[in-house]
Tab-separated table of C-alpha atoms in Angstrom:
chain	number	residue	atom	x	y	z
A	193	MET	CA	0.000	0.000	0.000
A	194	ARG	CA	1.179	3.544	-0.702
A	195	PHE	CA	0.732	6.221	1.954
A	196	LEU	CA	1.208	9.963	1.739
A	197	VAL	CA	2.018	11.374	5.171
A	198	LEU	CA	1.683	15.066	5.997
A	199	GLY	CA	3.503	16.143	9.144
A	200	ALA	CA	6.067	13.359	8.736
A	201	SER	CA	8.876	15.528	10.103
A	202	GLY	CA	6.922	15.821	13.353
A	203	PHE	CA	6.427	13.432	16.255
A	204	VAL	CA	3.207	11.649	15.269
A	205	GLY	CA	3.570	11.710	11.489
A	206	GLY	CA	7.170	10.539	11.691
A	207	ALA	CA	6.286	7.637	13.974
A	208	PHE	CA	3.563	6.514	11.585
A	209	ALA	CA	5.834	6.816	8.541
A	210	ARG	CA	8.503	4.669	10.193
A	211	ARG	CA	5.961	2.049	11.258
A	212	ALA	CA	4.506	1.841	7.745
A	213	ARG	CA	7.969	1.476	6.206
A	214	ALA	CA	8.845	-1.247	8.714
A	215	ALA	CA	5.699	-3.093	7.611
A	216	GLY	CA	6.875	-2.954	3.996
A	217	ASP	CA	4.514	-0.237	2.778
A	218	GLU	CA	5.505	2.484	0.321
A	219	VAL	CA	5.564	5.829	2.121
A	220	HIS	CA	5.770	9.287	0.591
A	221	ALA	CA	6.063	12.337	2.845
A	222	LEU	CA	5.289	15.971	2.071
A	223	VAL	CA	7.887	18.034	3.944
A	224	ARG	CA	8.696	21.711	3.997
A	225	ASP	CA	12.459	21.125	4.144
A	226	PRO	CA	13.625	17.902	2.432
A	227	GLY	CA	17.188	18.671	3.534
A	228	GLY	CA	16.305	19.012	7.209
A	229	GLN	CA	17.470	16.567	9.862
A	230	ALA	CA	14.073	14.915	10.414
A	231	ALA	CA	13.392	14.566	6.688
A	232	THR	CA	16.789	13.107	5.837
A	233	ALA	CA	16.388	10.585	8.668
A	234	LEU	CA	13.113	9.455	7.094
A	235	ALA	CA	14.766	9.232	3.680
A	236	ARG	CA	17.402	6.888	5.114
A	237	GLU	CA	14.553	4.572	6.114
A	238	GLY	CA	13.181	4.529	2.582
A	239	VAL	CA	10.555	7.275	2.803
A	240	VAL	CA	10.166	9.191	-0.476
A	241	LEU	CA	10.356	12.926	0.223
A	242	ARG	CA	8.194	15.446	-1.620
A	243	ALA	CA	8.677	19.187	-1.081
A	244	GLY	CA	5.598	21.193	-0.090
A	245	HIS	CA	3.375	22.325	2.767
A	246	LEU	CA	-0.268	22.872	3.703
A	247	GLY	CA	-0.370	26.155	1.812
A	248	ASP	CA	0.546	24.443	-1.463
A	249	PRO	CA	-2.506	22.439	-2.602
A	250	ASN	CA	-0.966	21.614	-5.966
A	251	ALA	CA	2.087	20.070	-4.291
A	252	ILE	CA	-0.218	18.071	-2.010
A	253	ARG	CA	-2.211	16.829	-5.003
A	254	ASP	CA	0.915	15.875	-6.943
A	255	ALA	CA	2.372	14.031	-3.946
A	256	ALA	CA	-0.939	12.247	-3.341
A	257	GLU	CA	-1.161	10.842	-6.877
A	258	GLY	CA	-1.078	7.062	-6.598
A	259	ALA	CA	-1.525	6.995	-2.812
A	260	ALA	CA	-4.318	4.841	-1.420
A	261	VAL	CA	-4.275	6.563	1.976
A	262	LEU	CA	-3.356	10.099	2.996
A	263	VAL	CA	-2.464	10.571	6.668
A	264	ASN	CA	-2.779	14.171	7.819
A	265	ALA	CA	-0.743	14.608	11.001
A	266	ALA	CA	0.267	18.184	10.212
A	267	GLY	CA	-1.721	19.971	12.925
A	268	LEU	CA	-0.101	22.393	15.353
A	269	VAL	CA	0.658	20.847	18.732
A	270	ASP	CA	1.912	24.008	20.444
A	271	ARG	CA	-1.000	25.840	22.052
A	272	ARG	CA	1.120	28.999	22.059
A	273	ALA	CA	0.442	29.414	18.339
A	274	SER	CA	-1.316	32.621	17.316
A	275	ALA	CA	-4.944	32.659	16.214
A	276	LYS	CA	-3.814	33.310	12.647
A	277	ALA	CA	-1.393	30.368	12.615
A	278	ALA	CA	-3.931	28.019	14.206
A	279	ALA	CA	-6.728	28.979	11.812
A	280	TRP	CA	-4.474	28.744	8.779
A	281	THR	CA	-3.151	25.297	9.710
A	282	HIS	CA	-6.266	23.652	11.130
A	283	VAL	CA	-8.948	25.176	8.908
A	284	ALA	CA	-7.508	26.457	5.621
A	285	GLY	CA	-4.763	23.825	5.655
A	286	THR	CA	-7.230	21.005	6.270
A	287	GLU	CA	-9.440	22.207	3.429
A	288	ASN	CA	-6.434	22.315	1.107
A	289	VAL	CA	-5.530	18.750	2.067
A	290	LEU	CA	-9.051	17.437	1.521
A	291	ASN	CA	-9.465	19.143	-1.846
A	292	ALA	CA	-6.062	17.932	-3.025
A	293	ALA	CA	-6.708	14.372	-1.844
A	294	ARG	CA	-10.037	14.309	-3.657
A	295	ALA	CA	-8.460	15.623	-6.863
A	296	ALA	CA	-5.713	12.977	-6.646
A	297	GLY	CA	-8.168	10.113	-6.217
A	298	VAL	CA	-7.094	9.167	-2.676
A	299	GLU	CA	-9.347	6.433	-1.305
A	300	ARG	CA	-9.046	7.229	2.410
A	301	VAL	CA	-7.905	10.144	4.539
A	302	VAL	CA	-6.885	9.576	8.168
A	303	HIS	CA	-7.093	12.961	9.870
A	304	VAL	CA	-5.231	13.148	13.194
A	305	SER	CA	-6.862	15.696	15.475
A	306	CYS	CA	-6.747	16.171	19.261
A	307	ALA	CA	-9.047	15.121	22.099
A	308	ASN	CA	-8.734	18.575	23.622
A	309	VAL	CA	-11.244	19.923	21.117
A	310	THR	CA	-13.533	19.206	24.095
A	311	LEU	CA	-11.472	21.263	26.579
A	312	HIS	CA	-13.643	23.395	28.861
A	313	LEU	CA	-13.936	24.504	32.483
A	314	GLY	CA	-15.201	21.170	33.721
A	315	SER	CA	-14.458	17.471	33.996
A	316	ARG	CA	-14.496	15.032	31.069
A	317	VAL	CA	-14.905	11.709	32.840
A	318	ASN	CA	-16.216	8.837	30.698
A	319	TRP	CA	-16.379	11.259	27.770
A	320	ASN	CA	-17.139	9.544	24.469
A	321	GLU	CA	-17.542	10.520	20.821
A	322	GLU	CA	-21.250	11.264	21.227
A	323	ARG	CA	-20.644	13.960	23.821
A	324	SER	CA	-20.457	17.544	22.633
A	325	LEU	CA	-19.963	20.868	24.342
A	326	PRO	CA	-22.924	23.243	24.672
A	327	LYS	CA	-20.611	26.045	23.571
A	328	ARG	CA	-17.240	26.507	21.894
A	329	PRO	CA	-14.249	24.735	23.496
A	330	MET	CA	-11.641	26.686	25.398
A	331	GLY	CA	-8.761	28.240	23.482
A	332	VAL	CA	-8.079	29.083	19.861
A	333	HIS	CA	-6.145	25.829	19.386
A	334	ALA	CA	-9.150	23.699	20.353
A	335	ARG	CA	-11.647	25.818	18.424
A	336	THR	CA	-9.709	25.772	15.156
A	337	THR	CA	-8.909	22.068	15.505
A	338	LEU	CA	-12.617	21.349	15.963
A	339	LEU	CA	-13.416	23.283	12.784
A	340	GLY	CA	-10.847	21.172	10.948
A	341	ASP	CA	-12.515	17.998	12.242
A	342	GLU	CA	-15.877	19.199	10.973
A	343	LEU	CA	-14.400	19.894	7.544
A	344	ALA	CA	-12.796	16.455	7.448
A	345	LEU	CA	-15.931	14.544	8.426
A	346	GLY	CA	-17.990	16.675	6.050
A	347	ALA	CA	-15.711	15.642	3.177
A	348	HIS	CA	-16.356	11.922	3.703
A	349	SER	CA	-17.917	10.158	0.728
A	350	SER	CA	-17.944	6.757	-0.931
A	351	ALA	CA	-15.209	8.013	-3.276
A	352	MET	CA	-12.983	9.379	-0.495
A	353	GLU	CA	-13.500	7.885	2.937
A	354	VAL	CA	-12.427	9.966	5.929
A	355	THR	CA	-11.598	8.868	9.468
A	356	VAL	CA	-10.844	11.305	12.296
A	357	LEU	CA	-8.759	10.314	15.322
A	358	ARG	CA	-8.756	12.418	18.480
A	359	PRO	CA	-5.820	11.315	20.629
A	360	ALA	CA	-5.335	12.397	24.216
A	361	THR	CA	-2.052	14.109	25.152
A	362	VAL	CA	0.649	12.166	23.284
A	363	TRP	CA	3.987	11.205	24.831
A	364	GLY	CA	6.919	8.921	24.138
A	365	PRO	CA	10.340	8.859	22.443
A	366	GLY	CA	10.718	11.540	19.781
A	367	ASP	CA	8.281	13.991	21.396
A	368	GLN	CA	8.933	17.558	20.236
A	369	ASN	CA	6.325	19.318	22.352
A	370	LEU	CA	5.060	17.906	25.652
A	371	LEU	CA	8.356	16.754	27.166
A	372	PRO	CA	10.456	19.754	26.037
A	373	HIS	CA	7.819	22.176	27.348
A	374	ALA	CA	7.544	20.235	30.628
A	375	LEU	CA	11.317	20.352	31.082
A	376	ARG	CA	11.326	24.090	30.437
A	377	GLU	CA	8.428	24.687	32.825
A	378	ASN	CA	10.051	22.522	35.486
A	379	ALA	CA	13.290	24.502	35.174
A	380	ASN	CA	11.395	27.778	35.536
A	381	GLY	CA	9.791	27.432	38.937
A	382	GLY	CA	8.372	23.917	38.707
A	383	MET	CA	5.292	22.379	37.110
A	384	ARG	CA	2.165	24.485	37.657
A	385	LEU	CA	-0.425	22.128	39.115
A	386	PRO	CA	-3.839	23.367	40.291
A	387	GLY	CA	-4.720	22.119	43.741
A	388	ASP	CA	-2.583	19.121	44.654
A	389	GLY	CA	-2.224	17.947	41.065
A	390	ASP	CA	-4.581	15.056	41.755
A	391	ALA	CA	-6.960	15.540	38.809
A	392	LEU	CA	-7.063	12.630	36.355
A	393	PHE	CA	-4.832	13.426	33.368
A	394	GLU	CA	-5.486	11.485	30.157
A	395	THR	CA	-2.626	10.544	27.831
A	396	VAL	CA	-1.751	8.148	25.037
A	397	HIS	CA	1.654	6.701	24.213
A	398	ILE	CA	2.893	7.251	20.677
A	399	ASP	CA	2.931	3.502	19.971
A	400	SER	CA	-0.739	3.203	20.967
A	401	LEU	CA	-1.654	6.127	18.735
A	402	VAL	CA	0.225	4.690	15.752
A	403	ASP	CA	-1.567	1.371	16.322
A	404	ALA	CA	-4.849	3.270	15.993
A	405	MET	CA	-3.651	5.125	12.884
A	406	VAL	CA	-2.724	1.863	11.191
A	407	ALA	CA	-6.099	0.365	12.090
A	408	ALA	CA	-7.919	3.473	10.834
A	409	SER	CA	-6.150	3.158	7.479
A	410	GLU	CA	-7.203	-0.480	7.061
A	411	GLU	CA	-10.519	-1.117	8.820
A	412	SER	CA	-13.614	-0.729	6.621
A	413	ARG	CA	-15.791	0.188	9.598
A	414	ALA	CA	-13.639	3.276	10.214
A	415	ALA	CA	-15.015	5.058	7.136
A	416	GLY	CA	-16.741	8.301	8.119
A	417	ARG	CA	-16.111	7.697	11.821
A	418	LEU	CA	-14.585	9.639	14.688
A	419	TYR	CA	-12.541	7.956	17.436
A	420	LEU	CA	-11.130	9.003	20.791
A	421	ILE	CA	-7.738	7.386	21.394
A	422	ALA	CA	-6.366	7.191	24.946
A	423	ASP	CA	-4.555	4.681	27.132
A	424	GLY	CA	-6.922	5.182	30.077
A	425	ALA	CA	-4.201	4.929	32.716
A	426	MET	CA	-6.357	6.616	35.409
A	427	GLU	CA	-3.396	8.558	36.804
A	428	SER	CA	-3.158	12.048	38.233
A	429	ALA	CA	-1.451	14.951	36.514
A	430	LYS	CA	1.210	14.971	39.232
A	431	HIS	CA	1.876	11.244	38.872
A	432	PHE	CA	2.217	11.503	35.094
A	433	PHE	CA	4.516	14.533	35.046
A	434	ASP	CA	6.626	13.083	37.864
A	435	ALA	CA	7.248	9.928	35.804
A	436	LEU	CA	7.758	11.926	32.594
A	437	LEU	CA	10.334	14.302	34.066
A	438	ARG	CA	12.214	11.552	35.897
A	439	ALA	CA	12.419	9.548	32.664
A	440	ALA	CA	14.120	12.587	31.133
A	441	GLY	CA	16.635	12.744	33.982
A	442	ALA	CA	15.109	15.823	35.641
A	443	VAL	CA	14.193	16.305	39.304
A	444	PRO	CA	10.502	17.271	39.360
A	445	GLY	CA	9.507	20.490	41.070
A	446	TRP	CA	5.976	21.583	41.860
A	447	ARG	CA	4.211	24.908	42.011
A	448	SER	CA	0.721	24.248	43.312
A	449	GLY	CA	-2.134	26.533	44.193
A	450	PRO	CA	-5.815	27.251	43.614
A	451	THR	CA	-6.885	26.973	39.983
A	452	PRO	CA	-7.886	30.668	39.620
A	453	TRP	CA	-4.461	31.809	40.859
A	454	ILE	CA	-2.520	29.571	38.498
A	455	ASP	CA	-4.863	30.468	35.654
A	456	LEU	CA	-4.192	34.154	36.303
A	457	VAL	CA	-0.452	33.501	36.110
A	458	ALA	CA	-0.972	31.730	32.791
A	459	GLN	CA	-3.152	34.538	31.425
A	460	LEU	CA	-0.502	37.111	32.297
A	461	ALA	CA	2.183	34.918	30.739
A	462	LEU	CA	0.331	34.940	27.426
A	463	GLY	CA	1.473	38.515	26.955
A	464	ARG	CA	5.033	37.255	26.618
A	465	PRO	CA	6.424	36.047	23.286
A	466	ASP	CA	6.795	32.445	24.474
A	467	PRO	CA	4.912	31.806	27.752
A	468	ILE	CA	6.028	29.011	30.061
A	469	VAL	CA	2.444	27.848	30.636
A	470	THR	CA	-0.895	28.641	28.993
A	471	PRO	CA	-4.459	28.811	30.369
A	472	ASP	CA	-5.232	25.675	28.337
A	473	ASP	CA	-2.437	23.835	30.176
A	474	VAL	CA	-3.882	24.882	33.525
A	475	VAL	CA	-7.427	23.783	32.698
A	476	GLU	CA	-6.273	20.422	31.326
A	477	ARG	CA	-4.469	19.757	34.617
A	478	ALA	CA	-7.243	21.115	36.844
A	479	PHE	CA	-10.214	18.923	35.900
A	480	ASP	CA	-10.577	15.138	35.789
A	481	THR	CA	-10.324	13.667	32.290
A	482	HIS	CA	-10.925	10.057	31.289
A	483	PHE	CA	-12.018	9.184	27.757
A	484	ASP	CA	-14.235	6.248	26.842
A	485	THR	CA	-12.496	4.396	23.995
A	486	GLN	CA	-15.018	1.586	23.515
A	487	ARG	CA	-15.789	2.682	19.948
A	488	ALA	CA	-12.143	2.407	18.896
A	489	ARG	CA	-11.791	-0.943	20.643
A	490	GLY	CA	-14.883	-2.355	18.980
A	491	GLU	CA	-14.607	-0.947	15.463
A	492	LEU	CA	-10.847	-0.581	14.990
A	493	LEU	CA	-10.063	-3.715	17.019
A	494	TRP	CA	-7.565	-1.475	18.809
A	495	GLU	CA	-6.266	-1.938	22.342
A	496	PRO	CA	-4.571	0.733	24.452
A	497	GLY	CA	-1.116	0.192	25.863
A	498	THR	CA	-0.850	-1.183	29.384
A	499	ASN	CA	2.816	-1.596	30.381
A	500	ARG	CA	3.487	2.030	31.275
A	501	SER	CA	6.510	1.350	33.455
A	502	ALA	CA	8.273	-0.327	30.523
A	503	ARG	CA	7.360	2.589	28.286
A	504	PHE	CA	8.759	5.145	30.718
A	505	GLU	CA	11.936	3.055	30.914
A	506	ALA	CA	12.116	3.065	27.105
A	507	LEU	CA	11.665	6.849	27.126
A	508	ALA	CA	14.522	7.183	29.617
A	509	ARG	CA	16.790	5.135	27.354
A	510	ALA	CA	15.794	7.219	24.330
A	511	VAL	CA	16.469	10.503	26.139
A	512	HIS	CA	19.865	9.230	27.261
A	513	ALA	CA	20.712	8.104	23.719
A	514	ASP	CA	19.678	11.527	22.394
A	515	GLY	CA	22.084	13.311	24.728
A	516	GLY	CA	19.983	13.954	27.825
A	517	HIS	CA	17.254	16.415	28.643
A	518	ALA	CA	19.270	19.381	27.350
A	519	ALA	CA	19.134	17.815	23.892
A	520	VAL	CA	15.393	17.214	24.290
A	521	LEU	CA	14.912	20.891	25.112
A	522	GLY	CA	16.751	21.775	21.923
A	523	ARG	CA	14.293	19.660	19.933
A	524	LEU	CA	11.300	21.745	21.027
A	525	ARG	CA	9.216	22.513	17.956
A	526	ARG	CA	8.005	26.111	17.821
A	527	ALA	CA	4.715	27.232	16.336
A	528	PRO	CA	4.985	29.032	12.984
A	529	SER	CA	5.227	32.803	13.120
A	530	ASP	CA	2.561	35.068	11.683
A	531	ALA	CA	5.094	36.182	9.070
A	532	SER	CA	5.522	32.570	7.957
A	533	VAL	CA	1.760	32.145	7.790
A	534	GLU	CA	1.366	35.327	5.733
A	535	ALA	CA	3.914	34.010	3.237
A	536	GLN	CA	1.988	30.743	2.931
A	537	ILE	CA	-1.311	32.591	2.451
A	538	GLU	CA	0.175	34.695	-0.341
A	539	ALA	CA	1.626	31.612	-2.008
A	540	ALA	CA	-1.676	29.745	-1.682
A	541	ALA	CA	-3.502	32.645	-3.334
A	542	ALA	CA	-1.134	32.465	-6.296
A	543	TRP	CA	-1.567	28.689	-6.614
A	544	SER	CA	-5.341	29.104	-6.298
A	545	GLU	CA	-5.411	31.429	-9.298
A	546	ALA	CA	-3.294	28.990	-11.301
A	547	ALA	CA	-5.353	25.891	-10.412
A	548	PRO	CA	-8.714	26.875	-8.866
A	549	GLU	CA	-10.140	23.390	-9.190
A	550	THR	CA	-7.588	21.994	-6.725
A	551	ALA	CA	-6.916	24.790	-4.261
A	552	GLY	CA	-8.665	25.322	-0.979
A	553	HIS	CA	-8.850	28.761	0.593
A	554	ARG	CA	-8.018	31.748	-1.564
């Protein structure tokens, strides 16, 4: 089978691309910088690199020609991204991908989203795919991601099947967001944990998520469906971050307090160019979260990971092999700047005029 992977130079897309290659599949990857470190590492594993990005619908279409499945893992993971960057990536970018995939004759699109499209000031215990918020979710990241999900599911048809996965917070070797940000936060006064940090914190290991992505690309029942993907470890935020930081060789530090106080600190920090913590981070850690994954288990025949201690040990070995937590900090992936987004918008407008039948937003 041939896959086209978008976001292959990132954590999730890269993990899927490597798994598919290991299984003997043909994998093409659309990357902004084919000469970059992440892209060249994929090329060494047999991934075919194609230059392009979400703002280039013609490049997406050309790369998708001959692919049976397109995996879109190109969403922003950094909630510090501006409203413009988030909207461009999650909404306009998703529309470009869907239009290009349709024009190329792709049979299935696996759209990787985020379970925090349901983030709000309240608990999410036993939350399943049928639950919806009475109002918009909290934060521009969640709101724009949700709009992208709606576009993806709305594009589903018998000619181009679409499956949407909403993973919980993803962790594991190769992480370019959660662990680097946690290390930075820990080094700058400790992890901000509302209350005692005892709220349930839902996560999914990268291997579990890739298992679900593979299943979503193959299972006929996944067509037109939405799935929550989480390991369901039933652990507190403090327990998770303690294990995560220790696996990276750091000594965890804690900065606890009432939720409103920590939220105020986060709100004030948003005025800085690169805040240590965001209001979304605070809310995710403040309220119990446990997702019901019965749909994924039943329809994808997927099972969450269980041996967490072994996975934390594997993370510790990976961090050590990478050069320690200082090297992990250096791998932190920043959100695109507004200037970068403006350049992509201008380029997309030019491509739209040249090929209006393929392009998305103009």
